[in-house]
């Protein structure tokens, strides 16, 4: 995560607005690198009360994770 990501996460936490974290370009790294990044993000996300525990990884090239992201968006809108 970048500092700007952390700033937005803090702002959303302070406003009590729930959010998902989405990792893009999941196809651009090895599975080992992706697993390592996911673990780091999970640890950091756990410190943010408004962060949804599900972290979505997507790839626009392979379509991986797109259905899950669409579902998460629909669920957020319908709540």
CSV table of C-alpha atoms in Angstrom, one decimal:
chain,number,residue,atom,x,y,z
A,1,UNK,CA,0.0,0.0,0.0
A,2,UNK,CA,1.1,3.5,-0.7
A,3,UNK,CA,0.8,6.5,1.7
A,4,UNK,CA,-2.1,7.9,-0.3
A,5,UNK,CA,-3.9,4.5,0.2
A,6,UNK,CA,-3.4,4.7,3.9
A,7,UNK,CA,-4.6,8.3,4.0
A,8,UNK,CA,-7.8,7.4,2.2
A,9,UNK,CA,-8.3,4.3,4.5
A,10,UNK,CA,-7.9,6.5,7.6
A,11,UNK,CA,-10.4,9.0,6.2
A,12,UNK,CA,-13.0,6.2,5.5
A,13,UNK,CA,-12.4,4.7,8.9
A,14,UNK,CA,-12.9,8.1,10.6
A,15,UNK,CA,-16.1,8.6,8.6
A,16,UNK,CA,-17.3,5.0,9.4
A,17,UNK,CA,-17.6,4.2,5.7
A,18,UNK,CA,-17.1,0.5,4.9
A,19,UNK,CA,-14.7,-0.3,2.0
A,20,UNK,CA,-13.1,-3.2,0.2
A,21,UNK,CA,-9.4,-3.3,-0.8
A,22,UNK,CA,-8.8,-4.3,-4.4
A,23,UNK,CA,-5.4,-5.4,-5.7
A,24,UNK,CA,-5.2,-4.9,-9.4
A,25,UNK,CA,-2.8,-6.5,-11.9
A,26,UNK,CA,-2.9,-9.8,-10.1
A,27,UNK,CA,-1.6,-11.6,-13.2
A,28,UNK,CA,1.6,-9.4,-13.3
A,29,UNK,CA,3.3,-11.1,-10.3
A,30,UNK,CA,4.1,-14.7,-9.4
A,31,UNK,CA,1.8,-16.6,-7.1
A,32,UNK,CA,4.4,-16.4,-4.3
A,33,UNK,CA,4.7,-12.6,-4.7
A,34,UNK,CA,0.9,-12.3,-4.7
A,35,UNK,CA,0.6,-14.4,-1.6
A,36,UNK,CA,3.2,-12.3,0.2
A,37,UNK,CA,1.5,-9.0,-0.8
A,38,UNK,CA,-1.9,-10.3,0.2
A,39,UNK,CA,-0.6,-11.2,3.6
A,40,UNK,CA,1.0,-7.8,4.1
A,41,UNK,CA,-2.3,-6.1,3.0
A,42,UNK,CA,-4.4,-8.3,5.3
A,43,UNK,CA,-2.2,-7.4,8.3
A,44,UNK,CA,-2.5,-3.7,7.5
A,45,UNK,CA,-6.2,-3.9,6.7
A,46,UNK,CA,-6.9,-5.6,10.1
A,47,UNK,CA,-5.8,-2.3,11.7
A,48,UNK,CA,-8.6,-0.4,9.9
A,49,UNK,CA,-12.1,-0.9,11.4
A,50,UNK,CA,-14.0,0.0,8.3
A,51,UNK,CA,-12.0,-2.2,5.9
A,52,UNK,CA,-14.0,-5.3,4.7
A,53,UNK,CA,-12.0,-8.5,5.5
A,54,UNK,CA,-12.3,-9.7,1.9
A,55,UNK,CA,-9.5,-8.5,-0.2
A,56,UNK,CA,-10.2,-8.8,-3.9
A,57,UNK,CA,-7.4,-9.5,-6.5
A,58,UNK,CA,-8.2,-8.7,-10.1
A,59,UNK,CA,-6.7,-8.9,-13.5
A,60,UNK,CA,-8.2,-7.1,-16.5
A,61,UNK,CA,-6.3,-9.3,-18.9
A,62,UNK,CA,-7.5,-12.6,-17.6
A,63,UNK,CA,-10.8,-11.5,-16.0
A,64,UNK,CA,-9.8,-13.0,-12.7
A,65,UNK,CA,-11.6,-11.4,-9.7
A,66,UNK,CA,-13.9,-9.3,-11.8
A,67,UNK,CA,-17.0,-11.2,-10.9
A,68,UNK,CA,-16.1,-11.0,-7.2
A,69,UNK,CA,-15.5,-7.3,-7.5
A,70,UNK,CA,-18.9,-6.8,-9.3
A,71,UNK,CA,-20.6,-8.8,-6.6
A,72,UNK,CA,-19.0,-6.7,-3.8
A,73,UNK,CA,-20.1,-3.5,-5.5
A,74,UNK,CA,-23.6,-4.7,-5.9
A,75,UNK,CA,-23.7,-5.8,-2.3
A,76,UNK,CA,-22.5,-2.5,-1.1
A,77,UNK,CA,-25.1,-0.6,-3.2
A,78,UNK,CA,-27.9,-2.8,-2.0
A,79,UNK,CA,-27.2,-2.4,1.7
